[in-house]
Amino acid sequence: MTTNPPITAVDLILSQFTAARPALRAQDVALQTTARQLSDAALDAIVELAALTEPTDEASAEAALRQAIAADPCHVQAFSQLTSLLCRQGRHEDALDMIDQAVGWCSDIASLYHFAGCVHESAGRLPQAITAFEQALDLNPALAESHYRLGALCEQLGEPRASAAHFRVYQRLVDENRSNQRLS
C-alpha cells in the first residue's frame, strides 16, 4: 500500500497552474522550484516556532541539558539553552555558576562570556553585562551577537557613538556571513 504525501496549498496552486498550461517551459519549472523552496522554508520556520512555543516540562529540560553537559562539558548549545532556561526562572546565580564551571573546561570561552553577558543583562546588571560582552569580543571579535547586544546596551545607556559602532560591526559580520553562505 502506498501513501500519498499531504497536499499543500503550494501543490494546489501549482497544479492549477500546470493544468492551465500543459507544456512547461524552463521559466515555469524555475518558478515552481522557487515556490517549493519558499514553502519548505516557511514550513521549517513554523516547525521552529512550534518548538519554541510548545509547553515543556522545565525540570525535565533542565535535567536533559545538565546530562548533555555532563556527557560533553563543552556542549555550547546545551550551555546556551540551560542558561536561558535558568534566566527565565530567575535563577541568574545558578546560570552564572554553570558558566564559571564551563570556563575551566571549554576552549570556546568567548561564547561562554557571551552567555554570561546575556545572564547579567537578564538580571538587570548592565555594567557586568557590558564587561562580559567585551570579554567575549576580546577573545573573538567575530561574535556578531555580542556586538549587537553591546550596541543595544550602549543605546540604552545613552552612548550613541559606541552603539552605532557596534551595530556597524554587527551588520558587516552578518553581511560577510551571508556572502560566505552564497559562495559555499
mmCIF file of C-alpha atoms in Angstrom:
data_model
loop_
_atom_site.group_PDB
_atom_site.id
_atom_site.type_symbol
_atom_site.label_atom_id
_atom_site.label_comp_id
_atom_site.label_asym_id
_atom_site.label_seq_id
_atom_site.Cartn_x
_atom_site.Cartn_y
_atom_site.Cartn_z
ATOM 1 C CA MET A 1 0.000 0.000 0.000
ATOM 2 C CA THR A 2 1.414 3.365 -0.957
ATOM 3 C CA THR A 3 0.607 6.590 0.759
ATOM 4 C CA ASN A 4 0.495 9.913 -0.968
ATOM 5 C CA PRO A 5 2.195 12.902 0.618
ATOM 6 C CA PRO A 6 -0.170 15.520 2.028
ATOM 7 C CA ILE A 7 -1.345 18.127 -0.416
ATOM 8 C CA THR A 8 -0.247 21.632 0.496
ATOM 9 C CA ALA A 9 -1.536 24.991 -0.653
ATOM 10 C CA VAL A 10 1.511 25.335 -2.884
ATOM 11 C CA ASP A 11 0.714 21.978 -4.509
ATOM 12 C CA LEU A 12 -2.829 23.137 -5.252
ATOM 13 C CA ILE A 13 -1.644 26.410 -6.767
ATOM 14 C CA LEU A 14 0.985 24.654 -8.822
ATOM 15 C CA SER A 15 -1.478 22.017 -10.021
ATOM 16 C CA GLN A 16 -3.871 24.731 -11.218
ATOM 17 C CA PHE A 17 -1.001 26.489 -12.908
ATOM 18 C CA THR A 18 0.166 23.360 -14.710
ATOM 19 C CA ALA A 19 -3.391 22.340 -15.667
ATOM 20 C CA ALA A 20 -3.871 25.645 -17.447
ATOM 21 C CA ARG A 21 -0.532 25.292 -19.269
ATOM 22 C CA PRO A 22 0.226 21.685 -20.117
ATOM 23 C CA ALA A 23 3.553 22.435 -21.841
ATOM 24 C CA LEU A 24 6.029 23.591 -19.200
ATOM 25 C CA ARG A 25 8.730 25.986 -20.180
ATOM 26 C CA ALA A 26 12.042 26.356 -18.364
ATOM 27 C CA GLN A 27 10.770 29.553 -16.756
ATOM 28 C CA ASP A 28 7.716 27.722 -15.405
ATOM 29 C CA VAL A 29 9.899 24.998 -13.912
ATOM 30 C CA ALA A 30 12.093 27.649 -12.272
ATOM 31 C CA LEU A 31 9.011 29.340 -10.785
ATOM 32 C CA GLN A 32 7.731 26.040 -9.442
ATOM 33 C CA THR A 33 11.102 25.267 -7.893
ATOM 34 C CA THR A 34 11.199 28.677 -6.237
ATOM 35 C CA ALA A 35 7.660 28.232 -4.894
ATOM 36 C CA ARG A 36 8.572 24.830 -3.466
ATOM 37 C CA GLN A 37 11.706 26.218 -1.769
ATOM 38 C CA LEU A 38 9.738 29.093 -0.276
ATOM 39 C CA SER A 39 7.080 26.750 1.055
ATOM 40 C CA ASP A 40 9.729 24.450 2.545
ATOM 41 C CA ALA A 41 11.385 27.416 4.256
ATOM 42 C CA ALA A 42 8.012 28.548 5.614
ATOM 43 C CA LEU A 43 7.300 25.075 6.968
ATOM 44 C CA ASP A 44 10.722 24.964 8.624
ATOM 45 C CA ALA A 45 10.014 28.337 10.254
ATOM 46 C CA ILE A 46 6.645 27.097 11.505
ATOM 47 C CA VAL A 47 8.233 23.968 12.990
ATOM 48 C CA GLU A 48 10.853 26.092 14.787
ATOM 49 C CA LEU A 49 8.141 28.403 16.108
ATOM 50 C CA ALA A 50 6.088 25.446 17.317
ATOM 51 C CA ALA A 51 9.113 24.074 19.158
ATOM 52 C CA LEU A 52 9.707 27.436 20.814
ATOM 53 C CA THR A 53 6.104 27.895 21.895
ATOM 54 C CA GLU A 54 5.402 24.289 22.874
ATOM 55 C CA PRO A 55 4.923 23.937 26.609
ATOM 56 C CA THR A 56 7.736 21.912 28.113
ATOM 57 C CA ASP A 57 8.472 20.398 31.453
ATOM 58 C CA GLU A 58 11.247 22.727 32.582
ATOM 59 C CA ALA A 59 12.556 20.302 35.197
ATOM 60 C CA SER A 60 12.945 17.587 32.567
ATOM 61 C CA ALA A 61 14.514 20.041 30.142
ATOM 62 C CA GLU A 62 16.992 21.188 32.784
ATOM 63 C CA ALA A 63 17.881 17.578 33.664
ATOM 64 C CA ALA A 64 18.400 16.703 29.986
ATOM 65 C CA LEU A 65 20.584 19.761 29.408
ATOM 66 C CA ARG A 66 22.667 19.033 32.507
ATOM 67 C CA GLN A 67 23.054 15.446 31.306
ATOM 68 C CA ALA A 68 24.213 16.686 27.873
ATOM 69 C CA ILE A 69 26.757 18.952 29.579
ATOM 70 C CA ALA A 70 27.953 16.083 31.797
ATOM 71 C CA ALA A 71 28.489 13.971 28.683
ATOM 72 C CA ASP A 72 30.243 16.824 26.832
ATOM 73 C CA PRO A 73 31.404 19.597 29.180
ATOM 74 C CA CYS A 74 31.869 21.937 26.211
ATOM 75 C CA HIS A 75 28.459 21.463 24.580
ATOM 76 C CA VAL A 76 27.936 25.145 23.742
ATOM 77 C CA GLN A 77 24.319 24.758 22.605
ATOM 78 C CA ALA A 78 23.397 22.978 25.842
ATOM 79 C CA PHE A 79 25.006 25.772 27.873
ATOM 80 C CA SER A 80 23.099 28.341 25.842
ATOM 81 C CA GLN A 81 19.773 26.612 26.390
ATOM 82 C CA LEU A 82 20.436 25.884 30.062
ATOM 83 C CA THR A 83 21.460 29.460 30.878
ATOM 84 C CA SER A 84 18.383 30.745 29.025
ATOM 85 C CA LEU A 85 16.159 28.353 30.960
ATOM 86 C CA LEU A 86 17.691 29.337 34.297
ATOM 87 C CA CYS A 87 17.319 33.039 33.454
ATOM 88 C CA ARG A 88 13.629 32.577 32.581
ATOM 89 C CA GLN A 89 13.205 31.008 36.008
ATOM 90 C CA GLY A 90 15.028 33.926 37.651
ATOM 91 C CA ARG A 91 17.939 31.694 38.686
ATOM 92 C CA HIS A 92 20.664 34.031 37.454
ATOM 93 C CA GLU A 93 23.266 32.976 40.020
ATOM 94 C CA ASP A 94 22.843 29.305 39.061
ATOM 95 C CA ALA A 95 23.342 30.245 35.404
ATOM 96 C CA LEU A 96 26.499 32.198 36.229
ATOM 97 C CA ASP A 97 27.817 29.284 38.325
ATOM 98 C CA MET A 98 27.335 26.953 35.332
ATOM 99 C CA ILE A 99 29.241 29.371 33.107
ATOM 100 C CA ASP A 100 32.062 29.737 35.655
ATOM 101 C CA GLN A 101 32.444 25.945 35.751
ATOM 102 C CA ALA A 102 32.467 25.745 31.973
ATOM 103 C CA VAL A 103 35.171 28.395 31.570
ATOM 104 C CA GLY A 104 37.661 25.950 33.071
ATOM 105 C CA TRP A 105 36.636 23.132 30.716
ATOM 106 C CA CYS A 106 35.998 24.678 27.342
ATOM 107 C CA SER A 107 38.144 26.178 24.652
ATOM 108 C CA ASP A 108 35.251 28.266 23.268
ATOM 109 C CA ILE A 109 35.348 30.656 26.186
ATOM 110 C CA ALA A 110 34.213 33.615 24.072
ATOM 111 C CA SER A 111 30.735 32.094 23.723
ATOM 112 C CA LEU A 112 30.611 31.449 27.448
ATOM 113 C CA TYR A 113 31.383 35.100 28.189
ATOM 114 C CA HIS A 114 28.621 35.994 25.736
ATOM 115 C CA PHE A 115 26.213 33.791 27.722
ATOM 116 C CA ALA A 116 27.395 35.447 30.939
ATOM 117 C CA GLY A 117 26.615 38.824 29.384
ATOM 118 C CA CYS A 118 23.131 37.613 28.495
ATOM 119 C CA VAL A 119 22.579 36.409 32.080
ATOM 120 C CA HIS A 120 23.763 39.714 33.545
ATOM 121 C CA GLU A 121 21.577 41.626 31.079
ATOM 122 C CA SER A 122 18.579 39.494 32.032
ATOM 123 C CA ALA A 123 19.264 40.202 35.722
ATOM 124 C CA GLY A 124 19.459 43.948 35.040
ATOM 125 C CA ARG A 125 23.175 44.138 35.805
ATOM 126 C CA LEU A 126 24.110 46.267 32.799
ATOM 127 C CA PRO A 127 27.714 47.167 33.738
ATOM 128 C CA GLN A 128 28.560 43.487 34.311
ATOM 129 C CA ALA A 129 26.778 42.574 31.063
ATOM 130 C CA ILE A 130 28.851 45.107 29.127
ATOM 131 C CA THR A 131 32.054 43.783 30.703
ATOM 132 C CA ALA A 132 31.149 40.190 29.817
ATOM 133 C CA PHE A 133 30.266 41.059 26.203
ATOM 134 C CA GLU A 134 33.530 42.999 25.873
ATOM 135 C CA GLN A 135 35.465 39.999 27.225
ATOM 136 C CA ALA A 136 33.734 37.804 24.652
ATOM 137 C CA LEU A 137 34.727 40.194 21.877
ATOM 138 C CA ASP A 138 38.304 40.413 23.158
ATOM 139 C CA LEU A 139 38.525 36.638 22.701
ATOM 140 C CA ASN A 140 36.566 36.504 19.433
ATOM 141 C CA PRO A 141 35.857 39.815 17.652
ATOM 142 C CA ALA A 142 33.668 37.967 15.117
ATOM 143 C CA LEU A 143 30.836 37.245 17.595
ATOM 144 C CA ALA A 144 28.147 39.224 15.802
ATOM 145 C CA GLU A 145 25.535 38.673 18.512
ATOM 146 C CA SER A 146 27.838 40.183 21.163
ATOM 147 C CA HIS A 147 28.277 43.278 19.007
ATOM 148 C CA TYR A 148 24.506 43.522 18.636
ATOM 149 C CA ARG A 149 23.902 43.173 22.381
ATOM 150 C CA LEU A 150 26.610 45.728 23.173
ATOM 151 C CA GLY A 151 25.096 48.123 20.648
ATOM 152 C CA ALA A 152 21.696 47.773 22.299
ATOM 153 C CA LEU A 153 23.147 48.257 25.798
ATOM 154 C CA CYS A 154 25.150 51.313 24.745
ATOM 155 C CA GLU A 155 21.986 52.744 23.205
ATOM 156 C CA GLN A 156 20.130 52.185 26.493
ATOM 157 C CA LEU A 157 22.909 53.933 28.392
ATOM 158 C CA GLY A 158 22.852 56.956 26.076
ATOM 159 C CA GLU A 159 26.111 56.272 24.245
ATOM 160 C CA PRO A 160 25.105 56.699 20.574
ATOM 161 C CA ARG A 161 28.625 56.573 19.096
ATOM 162 C CA ALA A 162 29.541 53.313 20.810
ATOM 163 C CA SER A 163 26.132 51.923 19.930
ATOM 164 C CA ALA A 164 26.487 52.835 16.263
ATOM 165 C CA ALA A 165 29.999 51.379 16.123
ATOM 166 C CA HIS A 166 28.829 48.006 17.451
ATOM 167 C CA PHE A 167 25.791 47.950 15.159
ATOM 168 C CA ARG A 168 28.043 48.681 12.145
ATOM 169 C CA VAL A 169 30.368 45.793 13.049
ATOM 170 C CA TYR A 170 27.335 43.553 13.608
ATOM 171 C CA GLN A 171 25.933 44.431 10.165
ATOM 172 C CA ARG A 172 29.320 43.857 8.488
ATOM 173 C CA LEU A 173 29.645 40.429 10.133
ATOM 174 C CA VAL A 174 26.122 39.441 9.131
ATOM 175 C CA ASP A 175 26.731 40.564 5.547
ATOM 176 C CA GLU A 176 30.015 38.615 5.415
ATOM 177 C CA ASN A 177 28.234 35.520 6.738
ATOM 178 C CA ARG A 178 25.535 35.798 4.054
ATOM 179 C CA SER A 179 28.175 36.301 1.392
ATOM 180 C CA ASN A 180 30.101 33.251 2.576
ATOM 181 C CA GLN A 181 26.921 31.151 2.589
ATOM 182 C CA ARG A 182 26.200 32.109 -1.024
ATOM 183 C CA LEU A 183 29.716 31.124 -2.057
ATOM 184 C CA SER A 184 29.531 27.680 -0.493
#
